[in-house]
Short mmCIF file of C-alpha atoms in Angstrom, two decimals:
data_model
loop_
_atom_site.label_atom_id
_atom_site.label_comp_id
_atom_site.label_asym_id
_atom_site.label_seq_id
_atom_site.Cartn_x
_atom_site.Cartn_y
_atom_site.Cartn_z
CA UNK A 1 31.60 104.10 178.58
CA UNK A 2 27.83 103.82 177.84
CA UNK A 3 27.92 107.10 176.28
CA UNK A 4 30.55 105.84 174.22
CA UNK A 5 28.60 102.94 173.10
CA UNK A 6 25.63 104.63 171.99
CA UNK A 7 27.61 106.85 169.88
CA UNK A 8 29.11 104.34 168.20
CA UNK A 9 25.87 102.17 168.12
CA UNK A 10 23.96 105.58 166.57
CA UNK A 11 26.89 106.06 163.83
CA UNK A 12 27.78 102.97 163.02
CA UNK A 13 23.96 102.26 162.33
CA UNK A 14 23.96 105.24 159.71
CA UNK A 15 26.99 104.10 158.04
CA UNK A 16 26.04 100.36 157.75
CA UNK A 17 22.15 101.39 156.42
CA UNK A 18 24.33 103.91 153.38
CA UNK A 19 24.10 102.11 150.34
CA UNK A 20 27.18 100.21 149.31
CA UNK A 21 28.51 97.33 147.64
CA UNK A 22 27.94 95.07 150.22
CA UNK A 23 23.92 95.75 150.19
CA UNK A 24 23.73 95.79 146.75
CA UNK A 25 25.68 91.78 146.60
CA UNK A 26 23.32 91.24 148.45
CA UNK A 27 20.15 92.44 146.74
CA UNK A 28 21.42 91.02 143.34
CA UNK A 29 22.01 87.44 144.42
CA UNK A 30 18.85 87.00 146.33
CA UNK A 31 16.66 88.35 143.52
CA UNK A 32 19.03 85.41 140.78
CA UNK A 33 18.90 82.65 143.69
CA UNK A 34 16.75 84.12 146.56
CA UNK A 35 16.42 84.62 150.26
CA UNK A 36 19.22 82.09 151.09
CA UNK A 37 21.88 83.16 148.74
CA UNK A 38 21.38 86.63 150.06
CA UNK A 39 21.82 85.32 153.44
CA UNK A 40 24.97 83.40 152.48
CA UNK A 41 26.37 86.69 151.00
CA UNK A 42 25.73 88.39 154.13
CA UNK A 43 27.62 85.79 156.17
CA UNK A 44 30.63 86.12 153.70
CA UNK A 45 30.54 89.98 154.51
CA UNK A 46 29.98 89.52 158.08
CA UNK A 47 33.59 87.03 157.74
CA UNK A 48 35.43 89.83 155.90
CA UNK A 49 34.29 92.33 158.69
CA UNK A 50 35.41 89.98 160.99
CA UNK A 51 38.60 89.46 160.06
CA UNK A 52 39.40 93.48 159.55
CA UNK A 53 37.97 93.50 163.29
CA UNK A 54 40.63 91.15 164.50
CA UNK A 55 43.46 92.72 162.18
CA UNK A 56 42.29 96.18 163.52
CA UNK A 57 42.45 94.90 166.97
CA UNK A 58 46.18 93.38 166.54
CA UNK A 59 47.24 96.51 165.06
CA UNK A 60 47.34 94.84 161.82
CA UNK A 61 45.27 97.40 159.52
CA UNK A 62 47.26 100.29 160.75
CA UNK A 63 50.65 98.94 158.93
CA UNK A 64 47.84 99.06 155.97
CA UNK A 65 46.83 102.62 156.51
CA UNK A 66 50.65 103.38 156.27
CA UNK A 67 51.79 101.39 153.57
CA UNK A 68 50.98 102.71 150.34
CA UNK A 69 52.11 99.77 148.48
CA UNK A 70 49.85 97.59 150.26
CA UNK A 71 46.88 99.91 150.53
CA UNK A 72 47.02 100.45 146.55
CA UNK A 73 47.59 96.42 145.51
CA UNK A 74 44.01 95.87 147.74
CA UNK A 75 42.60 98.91 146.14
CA UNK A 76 43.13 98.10 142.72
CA UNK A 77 42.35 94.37 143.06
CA UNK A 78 39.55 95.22 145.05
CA UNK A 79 38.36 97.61 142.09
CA UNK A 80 38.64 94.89 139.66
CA UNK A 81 36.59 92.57 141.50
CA UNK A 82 33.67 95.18 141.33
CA UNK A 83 34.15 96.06 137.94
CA UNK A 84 34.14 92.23 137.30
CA UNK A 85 30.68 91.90 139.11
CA UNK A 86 29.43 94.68 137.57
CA UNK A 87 29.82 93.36 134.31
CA UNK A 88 28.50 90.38 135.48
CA UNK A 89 25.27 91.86 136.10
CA UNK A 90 24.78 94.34 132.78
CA UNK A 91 25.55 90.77 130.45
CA UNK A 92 23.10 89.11 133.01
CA UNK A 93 20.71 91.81 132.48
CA UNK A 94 21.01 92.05 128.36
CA UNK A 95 19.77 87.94 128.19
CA UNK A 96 15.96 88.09 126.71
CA UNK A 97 14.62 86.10 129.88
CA UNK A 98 16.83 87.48 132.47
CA UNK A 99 18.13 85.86 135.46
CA UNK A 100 17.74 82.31 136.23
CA UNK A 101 14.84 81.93 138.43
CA UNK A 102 15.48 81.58 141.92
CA UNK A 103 15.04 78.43 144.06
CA UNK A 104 14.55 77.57 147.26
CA UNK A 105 17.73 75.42 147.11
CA UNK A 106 21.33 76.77 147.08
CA UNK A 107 23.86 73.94 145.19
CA UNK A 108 26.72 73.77 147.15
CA UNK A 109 29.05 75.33 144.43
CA UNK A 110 25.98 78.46 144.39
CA UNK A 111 26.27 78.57 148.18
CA UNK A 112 30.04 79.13 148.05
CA UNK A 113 30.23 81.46 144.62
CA UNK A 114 27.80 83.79 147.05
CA UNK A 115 29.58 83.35 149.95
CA UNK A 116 33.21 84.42 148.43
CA UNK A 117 31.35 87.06 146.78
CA UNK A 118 30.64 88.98 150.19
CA UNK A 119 33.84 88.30 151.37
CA UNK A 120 36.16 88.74 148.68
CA UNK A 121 34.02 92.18 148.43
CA UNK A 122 34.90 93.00 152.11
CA UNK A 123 38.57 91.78 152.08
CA UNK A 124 39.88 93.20 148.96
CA UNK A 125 38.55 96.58 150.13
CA UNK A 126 41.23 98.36 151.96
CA UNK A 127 38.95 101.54 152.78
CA UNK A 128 37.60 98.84 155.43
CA UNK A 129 40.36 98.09 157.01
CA UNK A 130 41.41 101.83 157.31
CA UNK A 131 38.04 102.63 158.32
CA UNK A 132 38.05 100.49 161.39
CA UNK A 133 41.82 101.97 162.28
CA UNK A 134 40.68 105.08 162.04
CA UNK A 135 36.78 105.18 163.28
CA UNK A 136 37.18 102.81 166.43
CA UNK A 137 39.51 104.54 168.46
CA UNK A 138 37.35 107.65 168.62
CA UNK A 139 34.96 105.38 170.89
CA UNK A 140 37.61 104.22 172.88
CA UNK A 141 36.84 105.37 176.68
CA UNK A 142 40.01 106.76 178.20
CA UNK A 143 41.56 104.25 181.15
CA UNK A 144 40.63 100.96 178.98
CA UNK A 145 42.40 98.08 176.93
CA UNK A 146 42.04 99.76 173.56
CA UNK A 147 42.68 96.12 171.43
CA UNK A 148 39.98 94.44 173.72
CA UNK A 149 37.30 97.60 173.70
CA UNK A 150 38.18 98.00 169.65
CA UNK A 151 37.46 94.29 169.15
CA UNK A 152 34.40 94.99 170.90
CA UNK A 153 33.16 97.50 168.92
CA UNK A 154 34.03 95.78 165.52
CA UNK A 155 32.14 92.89 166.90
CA UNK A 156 29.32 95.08 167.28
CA UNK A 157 29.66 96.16 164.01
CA UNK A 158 29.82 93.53 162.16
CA UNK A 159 26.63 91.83 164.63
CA UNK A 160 24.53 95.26 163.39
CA UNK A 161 25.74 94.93 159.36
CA UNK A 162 24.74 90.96 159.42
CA UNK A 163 21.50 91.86 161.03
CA UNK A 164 20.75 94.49 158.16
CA UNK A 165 21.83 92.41 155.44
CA UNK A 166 19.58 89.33 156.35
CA UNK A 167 16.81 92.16 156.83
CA UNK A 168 17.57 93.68 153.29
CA UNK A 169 17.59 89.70 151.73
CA UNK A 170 13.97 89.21 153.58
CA UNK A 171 12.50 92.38 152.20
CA UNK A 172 14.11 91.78 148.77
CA UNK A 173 12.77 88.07 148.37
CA UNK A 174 9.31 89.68 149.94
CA UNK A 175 8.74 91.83 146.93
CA UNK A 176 9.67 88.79 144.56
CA UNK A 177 6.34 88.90 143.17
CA UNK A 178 7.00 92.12 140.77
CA UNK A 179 11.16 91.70 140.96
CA UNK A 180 10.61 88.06 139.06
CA UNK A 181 9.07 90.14 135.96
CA UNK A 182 11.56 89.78 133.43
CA UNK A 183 11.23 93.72 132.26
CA UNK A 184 11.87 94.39 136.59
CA UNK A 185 14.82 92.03 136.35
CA UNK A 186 16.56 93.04 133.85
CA UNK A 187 16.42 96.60 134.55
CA UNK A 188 17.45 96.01 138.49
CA UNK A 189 20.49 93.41 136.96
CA UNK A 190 21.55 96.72 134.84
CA UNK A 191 21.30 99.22 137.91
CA UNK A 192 22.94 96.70 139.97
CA UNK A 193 25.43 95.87 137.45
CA UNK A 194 26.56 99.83 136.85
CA UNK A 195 26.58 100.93 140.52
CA UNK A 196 29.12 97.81 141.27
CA UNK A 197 31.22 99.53 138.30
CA UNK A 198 31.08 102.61 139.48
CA UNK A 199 32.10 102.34 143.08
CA UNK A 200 34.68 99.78 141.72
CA UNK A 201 35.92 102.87 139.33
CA UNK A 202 35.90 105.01 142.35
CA UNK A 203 37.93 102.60 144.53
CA UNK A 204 40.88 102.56 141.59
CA UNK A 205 40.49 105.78 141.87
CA UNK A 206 41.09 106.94 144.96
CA UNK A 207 44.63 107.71 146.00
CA UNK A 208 44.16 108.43 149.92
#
């Protein structure tokens, strides 16, 4: 069992440190409202992963990994919401000044706009949900409960992506200094802005 935890613990640490849309949420609303919007986005990821955890645990995500119907209605809406954010950021980025500067303070409509944007990220991806049906059970120990030990594992999971994400928000808001230039904005709101396209292009896609 403890050999099948640190496997999991090693890969699951390279997968969640890839770049993805969840870091890159992340990165763009802490540099347009800082440290504590990026935090907030990380906890609406860390929900999404949650609830694919549970689903994957119940057995839930595996009617998702066989229904095709169901896998491509998350896929493409999941797509759009990308493509949506992405264009977000490039008419965020083509504004003279940029970016709002950000504030210690979060409004409470702010706090939940970066909140549903982590989790609406997470839950209208289905590659998650097949990811977790298909990559936990390889760490599953022969001889136990599989729903409890897989529940386990998402848990861990999710507990290691949180952790990074707050990291990534505390390193982004700690080079704030030269990301606040207006130039550095704009052209990180652009990159931003055409990465969330094209992994949204690349999610509608894919056809398993």
């Amino acid at each position: 069992m403890v050999g099948a935890l640190l496997g999991f613990a090693i890969t699951s640490t390279l997968l969640i440190l890839a770049p993805g849309p969840d870091s890159l949420l992340v990165m763009r609303n802490t540099l347009r409202r800082g440290r504590r919007a990026g935090w907030v986005t990380a906890a609406g990821t860390v929900s999404g992963l949650l609830a694919w955890a549970v689903a994957a645990a119940l057995g839930l995500s595996a009617l998702l990994r066989a229904s095709q119907v169901g896998y491509d209605i998350l896929r493409l809406a999941g797509a759009a919401y990308l493509v949506f954010l992405g264009v977000s950021g490039l008419r965020s980025a083509r504004r003279a000044g940029g970016s709002p500067a950000p504030g210690p303070d979060l409004s409470g409509l702010r706090a939940r706009h970066a909140y549903l944007a982590g989790l609406l990220s997470n839950l209208l991806n289905p590659k998650i949900g097949v990811f977790f049906v298909a990559f936990l059970p390889g760490f599953i120990p022969a001889g136990v409960p599989a729903a409890a030990f897989s529940l386990a594992l998402g848990l861990w999971f999710l507990v290691e992506t949180g952790a990074w994400l707050a990291a990534l928000a505390w390193m982004t808001a700690s080079g704030a200094g030269w990301l606040q230039r207006p130039a550095a904005r704009r052209r990180l709101e652009g990159l931003t802005g055409i990465a969330l396209i094209g992994i949204g292009l690349g999610l509608a896609a894919d056809t398993r």
